[in-house]
Coordinates of N, CA, C and O in Angstrom, one line a residue:
M69 N -12.0 19.4 18.3 CA -11.1 20.0 17.3 C -12.3 21.4 16.6 O -12.7 20.4 14.7
S70 N -12.6 23.0 16.2 CA -12.9 23.2 15.4 C -11.3 23.4 14.0 O -10.2 23.4 14.1
I71 N -12.2 23.9 12.7 CA -11.6 24.3 11.6 C -10.6 25.4 12.2 O -9.2 26.0 11.9
G72 N -11.1 26.3 13.4 CA -10.1 27.6 13.6 C -8.9 27.2 14.8 O -8.1 28.6 14.8
D73 N -9.1 26.3 15.0 CA -8.4 25.7 15.6 C -6.4 25.4 15.2 O -5.7 25.1 15.9
N74 N -6.9 25.5 13.8 CA -6.0 24.5 12.9 C -7.0 24.5 11.6 O -7.4 24.2 10.8
L75 N -5.7 25.7 11.3 CA -6.1 25.8 9.8 C -6.5 24.8 8.6 O -6.8 24.1 7.7
N76 N -5.3 23.9 8.8 CA -5.2 22.6 8.3 C -5.4 22.0 8.9 O -4.5 20.6 10.2
P77 N -6.1 20.6 9.2 CA -6.2 19.7 10.8 C -5.6 18.2 9.9 O -6.2 17.5 10.5
I78 N -5.1 18.4 8.5 CA -4.7 17.1 8.0 C -3.4 16.9 8.3 O -2.5 17.9 7.9
K79 N -2.9 16.0 8.6 CA -1.4 16.1 9.4 C -0.1 15.5 8.2 O -0.8 13.9 8.1
T80 N 0.8 15.9 7.8 CA 1.7 14.6 7.1 C 2.6 14.0 7.8 O 3.3 14.9 8.5
L81 N 2.2 12.9 7.7 CA 3.5 11.5 8.6 C 4.6 11.2 8.0 O 4.8 11.4 6.9
D82 N 5.2 11.4 8.8 CA 6.8 11.4 9.1 C 7.4 9.8 8.1 O 6.3 9.0 8.1
K83 N 8.4 9.5 7.6 CA 8.4 8.7 6.6 C 8.6 7.4 7.8 O 8.8 6.3 6.8
D84 N 9.2 7.5 9.1 CA 9.1 6.1 10.1 C 7.7 6.0 10.1 O 7.5 4.2 10.1
T85 N 7.1 7.0 10.3 CA 5.2 6.2 10.3 C 5.0 5.7 9.6 O 4.5 4.7 9.4
V86 N 4.9 6.1 8.3 CA 4.6 5.4 7.1 C 4.8 4.3 7.1 O 4.0 3.1 6.5
W87 N 6.6 3.6 7.1 CA 6.8 2.6 7.2 C 6.4 1.5 8.3 O 6.0 0.0 8.1
R88 N 6.2 2.7 9.3 CA 5.7 1.2 10.7 C 4.1 1.0 10.0 O 3.5 -0.2 10.7
L89 N 3.7 2.1 9.0 CA 1.9 1.1 9.1 C 2.4 0.8 7.9 O 1.1 -0.3 8.0
L90 N 2.9 0.5 7.1 CA 3.0 -0.7 6.4 C 3.5 -1.2 6.6 O 2.8 -2.5 5.9
A91 N 4.4 -1.7 7.9 CA 4.8 -3.0 8.5 C 3.2 -3.0 8.8 O 3.2 -5.0 9.5
Q92 N 3.0 -2.7 9.7 CA 1.6 -3.0 10.4 C 0.3 -3.7 9.5 O 0.0 -4.4 10.3
H93 N 0.1 -2.9 8.4 CA -1.0 -3.8 8.2 C -1.4 -5.0 6.6 O -0.3 -4.2 6.4
P94 N -0.9 -6.2 7.0 CA -1.1 -6.7 5.5 C -2.2 -6.6 5.2 O -1.5 -7.7 3.6
F95 N -2.8 -5.8 4.9 CA -3.9 -5.8 3.5 C -3.8 -4.1 2.7 O -4.2 -3.3 3.6
G96 N -4.1 -4.4 1.5 CA -3.7 -2.9 0.8 C -4.7 -3.3 -0.6 O -5.2 -4.1 -0.8
R97 N -4.4 -2.1 -1.0 CA -5.1 -2.3 -2.4 C -4.1 -2.2 -3.0 O -3.1 -0.2 -3.4
L98 N -3.9 -2.5 -4.3 CA -2.9 -1.8 -5.7 C -3.8 -1.4 -7.1 O -4.4 -2.1 -7.5
A99 N -2.8 0.0 -7.4 CA -4.1 0.4 -8.6 C -3.0 0.5 -9.8 O -1.7 0.5 -9.7
V100 N -3.2 -0.4 -10.4 CA -3.3 -0.7 -11.7 C -3.4 0.3 -12.8 O -4.7 0.7 -13.3
E101 N -2.5 0.7 -14.2 CA -3.1 1.4 -15.3 C -2.1 0.4 -16.6 O -0.7 -0.2 -17.1
A102 N -3.1 -0.2 -17.7 CA -2.8 -0.5 -18.6 C -3.7 -0.3 -19.6 O -4.9 -0.8 -20.1
A103 N -3.4 0.9 -21.0 CA -4.1 0.1 -22.1 C -5.7 1.3 -22.2 O -6.3 1.0 -22.1
G104 N -4.9 2.5 -21.2 CA -6.2 3.2 -20.6 C -6.6 3.0 -19.4 O -7.5 3.9 -19.4
L105 N -6.8 1.4 -19.5 CA -7.6 1.4 -17.6 C -7.5 1.3 -16.9 O -6.0 0.6 -16.7
V106 N -7.2 1.5 -15.5 CA -6.9 1.7 -14.4 C -8.2 0.8 -13.7 O -9.1 0.9 -13.7
D107 N -7.1 0.4 -12.4 CA -7.9 -0.7 -12.2 C -7.2 -0.9 -10.6 O -6.2 -0.7 -10.5
I108 N -7.8 -1.2 -9.3 CA -7.0 -1.8 -8.5 C -7.5 -3.1 -7.7 O -9.0 -3.9 -7.5
F109 N -6.9 -3.4 -6.6 CA -6.9 -4.7 -6.8 C -6.8 -5.0 -5.4 O -5.4 -4.2 -4.6
P110 N -7.6 -5.3 -4.1 CA -7.2 -5.6 -3.2 C -5.8 -7.5 -2.3 O -5.8 -8.5 -3.9
V111 N -4.6 -6.8 -2.6 CA -4.0 -8.0 -1.9 C -3.2 -8.4 -0.4 O -2.8 -7.0 -0.4
N112 N -2.7 -9.4 0.1 CA -2.1 -9.0 0.7 C 0.0 -9.3 0.7 O 0.0 -9.7 0.0
Y113 N 0.0 -8.7 1.5 CA 1.0 -7.6 1.7 C 2.4 -8.2 2.2 O 2.3 -8.1 4.3
V114 N 3.9 -8.2 2.6 CA 4.7 -8.2 3.9 C 5.5 -7.1 3.2 O 5.7 -7.1 2.0
V115 N 6.8 -6.3 3.8 CA 7.5 -5.4 4.0 C 8.7 -5.8 4.1 O 8.8 -6.6 5.5
H116 N 9.4 -5.8 3.0 CA 10.9 -6.8 3.8 C 12.1 -5.4 2.9 O 12.1 -5.3 1.8
Q117 N 13.1 -5.0 3.9 CA 14.1 -3.6 3.4 C 12.9 -2.5 2.1 O 14.0 -2.5 1.4
H118 N 12.0 -2.5 2.4 CA 11.5 -0.9 2.7 C 10.9 -1.5 1.1 O 10.4 -0.3 0.0
K119 N 10.6 -2.8 0.3 CA 10.3 -2.8 -0.1 C 8.5 -3.8 -0.4 O 8.7 -4.5 0.9
L120 N 7.3 -3.7 -1.1 CA 6.0 -4.5 -0.6 C 6.2 -6.3 -1.7 O 6.7 -5.6 -2.9
Y121 N 5.9 -7.4 -1.6 CA 6.5 -7.9 -1.1 C 4.5 -8.7 -1.8 O 3.4 -8.5 -0.9
F122 N 4.3 -9.7 -2.9 CA 3.0 -9.8 -2.9 C 2.4 -11.5 -3.7 O 3.7 -11.1 -4.2
R123 N 2.2 -12.0 -3.7 CA 1.6 -13.3 -4.9 C 0.9 -13.2 -5.4 O 0.0 -12.5 -5.1
T124 N 0.5 -13.6 -6.7 CA -0.5 -13.3 -7.0 C -0.8 -14.9 -8.1 O 0.3 -15.5 -8.7
A125 N -1.4 -15.1 -9.0 CA -1.9 -16.1 -9.7 C -1.9 -15.4 -11.1 O -1.4 -14.2 -10.9
Q126 N -2.1 -16.1 -12.1 CA -1.6 -15.4 -13.5 C -3.1 -15.1 -13.8 O -3.6 -15.2 -13.4
G127 N -3.1 -13.8 -14.9 CA -4.3 -13.1 -14.8 C -4.0 -11.7 -14.8 O -2.9 -11.1 -15.2
S128 N -5.1 -11.6 -14.8 CA -5.2 -9.6 -15.3 C -4.0 -8.9 -14.6 O -3.4 -7.6 -14.8
K129 N -4.2 -8.7 -13.3 CA -3.2 -8.1 -11.9 C -2.2 -8.1 -12.6 O -1.0 -6.7 -13.2
L130 N -1.3 -9.6 -13.1 CA 0.0 -9.8 -13.7 C 0.3 -9.2 -14.8 O 1.1 -8.8 -14.9
S131 N -1.1 -9.3 -15.6 CA -0.6 -8.5 -16.9 C -0.2 -7.9 -17.7 O 0.3 -7.3 -17.5
S132 N -1.4 -6.9 -16.2 CA -1.4 -5.0 -16.4 C 0.0 -4.9 -15.8 O 0.3 -3.9 -16.6
L133 N 0.9 -5.8 -15.4 CA 1.9 -5.5 -14.6 C 3.1 -4.8 -16.0 O 4.2 -4.3 -16.1
I134 N 2.8 -6.2 -16.5 CA 3.9 -6.5 -18.4 C 3.5 -5.7 -18.4 O 4.7 -4.8 -19.1
V135 N 2.4 -5.1 -19.2 CA 2.1 -3.5 -19.5 C 2.5 -2.6 -18.6 O 3.4 -2.0 -20.1
N136 N 2.5 -2.1 -18.2 CA 2.8 -0.7 -17.0 C 3.3 -1.2 -15.7 O 2.4 -1.4 -15.0
D137 N 4.6 -1.7 -15.8 CA 5.2 -2.2 -14.3 C 4.9 -0.5 -13.1 O 5.1 -0.5 -12.2
Q138 N 4.8 0.8 -13.7 CA 4.7 2.0 -12.3 C 2.9 1.6 -12.2 O 2.1 1.4 -12.7
V139 N 3.5 1.9 -10.9 CA 2.0 1.0 -9.7 C 1.3 2.5 -8.5 O 2.8 3.2 -8.3
A140 N 0.4 2.1 -7.9 CA 0.5 2.8 -6.9 C -0.7 1.8 -5.7 O -1.2 1.1 -6.4
F141 N 0.5 1.9 -4.7 CA -0.6 1.1 -3.7 C -0.8 1.8 -2.1 O -0.5 2.8 -1.6
E142 N -1.7 1.4 -1.4 CA -2.7 1.8 -1.0 C -3.1 1.6 0.8 O -3.4 0.4 0.5
I143 N -2.6 2.0 1.9 CA -3.4 1.9 2.6 C -4.2 2.5 4.1 O -3.9 3.7 3.5
D144 N -5.0 2.1 4.3 CA -6.0 2.8 5.3 C -6.0 2.5 6.8 O -6.1 1.6 6.9
E145 N -6.3 3.0 7.9 CA -6.1 3.0 9.0 C -7.3 4.0 10.0 O -6.9 4.8 9.9
V146 N -8.1 3.0 10.8 CA -8.9 3.7 11.2 C -8.7 3.4 13.1 O -9.3 2.3 12.9
T147 N -8.4 4.0 13.9 CA -8.3 3.8 14.9 C -9.7 4.0 16.2 O -10.8 5.1 16.1
D148 N -9.6 3.0 17.0 CA -10.8 3.9 17.8 C -10.9 4.9 18.2 O -12.1 5.2 19.4
E149 N -10.1 6.1 18.3 CA -10.1 7.1 18.7 C -10.2 8.3 18.1 O -10.1 9.3 17.6
D150 N -11.2 7.1 16.7 CA -11.8 8.4 15.1 C -10.5 8.9 14.4 O -10.3 10.2 14.0
V151 N -9.5 8.2 14.7 CA -8.0 9.1 14.0 C -7.7 8.5 12.8 O -8.0 6.7 12.5
V152 N -7.6 8.5 11.6 CA -7.3 8.3 10.2 C -6.5 8.3 9.8 O -5.7 10.1 9.9
R153 N -5.8 7.4 9.2 CA -4.3 7.0 9.0 C -3.8 6.7 7.2 O -5.2 5.9 7.1
S154 N -3.7 6.9 6.3 CA -3.4 6.8 5.1 C -2.4 6.6 4.6 O -1.6 8.0 4.9
V155 N -1.8 5.4 3.9 CA -0.6 5.7 3.4 C -1.1 5.4 1.7 O -1.5 4.4 1.2
V156 N 0.0 5.8 0.9 CA -0.1 5.9 -0.6 C 1.3 5.4 -1.1 O 2.3 6.4 -1.0
V157 N 2.0 4.3 -2.2 CA 2.6 4.3 -2.2 C 3.0 4.4 -3.6 O 2.0 3.6 -4.3
H158 N 4.0 5.6 -4.2 CA 4.6 4.6 -5.4 C 5.4 4.4 -6.0 O 6.9 4.0 -5.3
G159 N 6.0 3.0 -7.0 CA 6.6 2.5 -7.9 C 6.8 2.3 -8.7 O 5.4 2.3 -9.4
R160 N 7.8 0.7 -8.9 CA 7.5 -0.3 -10.1 C 7.5 -1.4 -9.3 O 7.4 -2.0 -8.9
A161 N 6.7 -2.1 -10.1 CA 6.3 -3.8 -10.1 C 7.2 -4.5 -10.7 O 6.8 -4.2 -11.9
R162 N 7.1 -4.9 -10.1 CA 7.7 -6.8 -11.2 C 7.8 -7.9 -10.7 O 7.4 -8.1 -9.8
R163 N 7.9 -8.8 -11.9 CA 7.7 -10.3 -11.6 C 8.8 -10.5 -10.6 O 9.6 -10.4 -11.5
L164 N 8.5 -12.0 -9.8 CA 10.8 -11.8 -9.4 C 10.4 -13.1 -10.4 O 10.0 -13.9 -10.7
E165 N 12.0 -13.2 -11.2 CA 12.1 -14.0 -12.3 C 13.4 -14.8 -10.9 O 13.4 -16.4 -12.4
T166 N 14.4 -14.6 -10.2 CA 15.2 -14.9 -10.5 C 15.0 -16.3 -9.7 O 14.6 -16.3 -8.5
R167 N 15.4 -17.5 -9.3 CA 15.9 -18.5 -8.5 C 16.0 -17.6 -6.9 O 14.8 -18.3 -6.1
A168 N 16.9 -16.8 -7.1 CA 17.5 -16.6 -5.9 C 16.2 -16.0 -4.8 O 16.4 -15.9 -4.2
E169 N 15.7 -14.8 -6.0 CA 14.4 -13.9 -5.6 C 13.7 -14.1 -5.1 O 13.3 -14.6 -4.3
I170 N 13.9 -15.5 -5.6 CA 12.3 -16.4 -4.9 C 12.8 -17.8 -4.3 O 11.4 -16.8 -3.7
E171 N 13.7 -17.5 -4.2 CA 13.5 -18.3 -2.8 C 13.8 -17.1 -2.0 O 13.2 -17.8 -0.7
A172 N 14.1 -16.7 -1.6 CA 14.0 -15.6 -0.7 C 12.8 -15.3 -0.6 O 12.3 -14.7 0.7
A173 N 12.0 -14.7 -1.1 CA 10.4 -14.4 -1.2 C 9.8 -15.7 -0.7 O 9.0 -15.3 0.2
E174 N 10.0 -16.7 -0.8 CA 9.5 -18.1 0.0 C 9.6 -18.0 0.9 O 9.0 -18.1 2.0
E175 N 10.6 -17.6 1.6 CA 11.2 -17.2 3.2 C 10.4 -16.2 4.3 O 10.2 -15.9 5.0
L176 N 9.9 -15.3 3.3 CA 8.9 -14.4 4.1 C 7.6 -15.0 4.5 O 6.9 -15.6 4.4
P177 N 6.9 -13.9 5.3 CA 6.0 -14.7 6.5 C 4.6 -14.3 5.3 O 3.5 -13.4 5.4
L178 N 3.9 -14.8 4.2 CA 3.9 -14.3 2.5 C 2.8 -15.2 2.4 O 3.5 -16.3 1.2
K179 N 1.7 -15.8 3.0 CA 0.2 -16.5 2.5 C -0.5 -16.6 1.6 O -1.1 -14.9 1.9
P180 N -1.4 -16.6 1.0 CA -2.6 -16.0 0.4 C -3.3 -16.3 1.3 O -3.4 -17.5 2.3
W181 N -4.0 -15.1 1.4 CA -5.2 -15.2 2.0 C -6.1 -16.1 1.6 O -7.1 -17.0 3.0
A182 N -6.6 -15.9 0.1 CA -7.9 -17.1 -0.6 C -7.3 -18.0 -0.8 O -5.6 -17.8 -0.9
P183 N -8.3 -19.6 -0.4 CA -8.1 -20.3 -1.2 C -7.1 -20.5 -2.7 O -7.7 -21.8 -3.6
T184 N -6.0 -19.9 -2.9 CA -5.7 -20.1 -4.8 C -4.6 -20.2 -4.4 O -3.5 -19.8 -3.5
L185 N -3.8 -21.0 -6.1 CA -2.7 -21.0 -5.8 C -2.1 -19.8 -6.9 O -2.7 -19.9 -7.8
K186 N -1.1 -19.5 -5.8 CA -0.7 -18.0 -6.3 C 0.8 -18.6 -6.0 O 1.7 -17.8 -5.1
Y187 N 1.3 -18.2 -7.7 CA 2.9 -19.6 -8.1 C 3.7 -17.8 -8.1 O 5.4 -18.1 -8.2
N188 N 2.7 -16.7 -8.2 CA 4.1 -15.9 -8.9 C 4.1 -14.9 -7.8 O 3.9 -14.1 -7.2
F189 N 5.1 -14.7 -7.4 CA 5.7 -13.5 -6.4 C 6.4 -12.1 -7.2 O 7.4 -11.6 -8.4
V190 N 5.4 -11.5 -6.5 CA 5.9 -9.8 -7.1 C 6.7 -8.9 -5.6 O 6.4 -8.6 -4.6
V191 N 7.4 -7.8 -6.4 CA 7.8 -7.0 -5.9 C 7.7 -5.8 -6.3 O 7.6 -5.3 -7.6
I192 N 7.2 -4.9 -5.6 CA 7.0 -2.6 -5.8 C 8.6 -2.3 -4.9 O 8.4 -2.3 -3.9
D193 N 9.3 -2.2 -6.0 CA 9.9 -0.8 -5.3 C 10.0 0.2 -5.3 O 9.6 0.6 -6.5
V194 N 9.9 0.5 -4.1 CA 8.5 1.6 -3.5 C 10.3 3.0 -4.3 O 11.1 3.0 -3.9
E195 N 9.1 4.4 -5.3 CA 9.9 5.6 -5.4 C 9.5 6.4 -4.3 O 10.7 7.1 -4.0
T196 N 8.5 6.4 -3.5 CA 8.4 7.0 -2.5 C 6.7 6.3 -2.2 O 5.8 5.7 -2.5
A197 N 6.6 7.3 -0.4 CA 5.7 6.7 0.3 C 5.1 7.7 1.2 O 5.8 8.7 1.9
T198 N 4.1 7.9 1.2 CA 4.0 9.3 1.9 C 2.6 8.8 2.8 O 1.7 7.6 2.5
G199 N 2.4 10.0 3.6 CA 1.2 9.6 4.4 C 0.3 11.0 5.2 O 1.3 11.8 4.8
R200 N -0.5 10.4 5.3 CA -1.3 11.6 6.0 C -2.4 11.1 7.2 O -2.6 10.1 7.3
E201 N -3.3 11.7 8.4 CA -3.4 11.6 9.4 C -4.3 12.6 9.6 O -3.5 13.9 9.6
F202 N -6.1 12.4 9.6 CA -6.4 13.5 10.2 C -7.6 12.8 11.6 O -7.4 11.8 11.8
T203 N -8.3 13.6 12.6 CA -9.5 12.9 13.5 C -10.9 13.5 12.7 O -10.9 14.4 12.2
I204 N -11.2 12.7 12.9 CA -13.2 12.7 12.5 C -13.2 13.4 12.7 O -13.8 13.7 14.2
A205 N -14.4 15.1 12.6 CA -15.3 15.2 12.9 C -15.8 15.8 11.9 O -15.7 15.9 11.1
D206 N -16.9 16.9 12.4 CA -17.9 17.4 12.3 C -17.3 18.7 11.4 O -16.6 19.3 11.6
E207 N -17.7 18.9 10.2 CA -17.8 20.2 9.4 C -18.0 20.8 9.3 O -18.5 21.5 10.3
P208 N -16.9 22.3 9.5 CA -17.5 23.5 10.3 C -18.4 24.5 9.1 O -18.5 24.5 8.4
E209 N -18.6 24.7 9.8 CA -20.1 25.5 9.5 C -19.6 26.6 8.8 O -20.0 26.9 7.6
H210 N -18.5 27.1 8.4 CA -18.3 28.3 8.2 C -16.5 28.5 7.9 O -16.0 27.4 9.6
W211 N -15.9 28.8 7.2 CA -14.3 29.5 7.1 C -14.4 30.5 7.9 O -14.9 31.5 8.1
P212 N -13.0 30.2 9.0 CA -12.6 31.4 9.8 C -12.8 32.6 9.1 O -12.1 32.3 8.0
S213 N -12.5 33.9 9.2 CA -12.4 34.8 8.5 C -11.3 35.6 9.0 O -10.2 35.3 9.8

């Protein structure tokens, strides 16, 4: 496809597709900001009732969430047909505190990938979830007139 065939080769994904992709992919990147420093952490997660859940140990990730609960979360997919999809979530993250919340989270299929102890459950209450898609292609030689 050339740029002349479609002036905007990037397609916005509908909400159902965004949530389907989030549910399909068990791995993403969590972006946090605390004290003026932005950091990104790889996490495995699950989707449950339009929220994202992950587990973490004590450390900088959890400390960052206490200082600033506003987070971004991102996943990507590249298919065998060179289709690229990207989903970005914005929301508020919080450590689960009540026994009922923790027991419910323990029922989710959420196990640490790394052989480490991760006793803290975190939920991202999603405020926005958006996605984009495009097909990998050569850069056009020039813009159409």
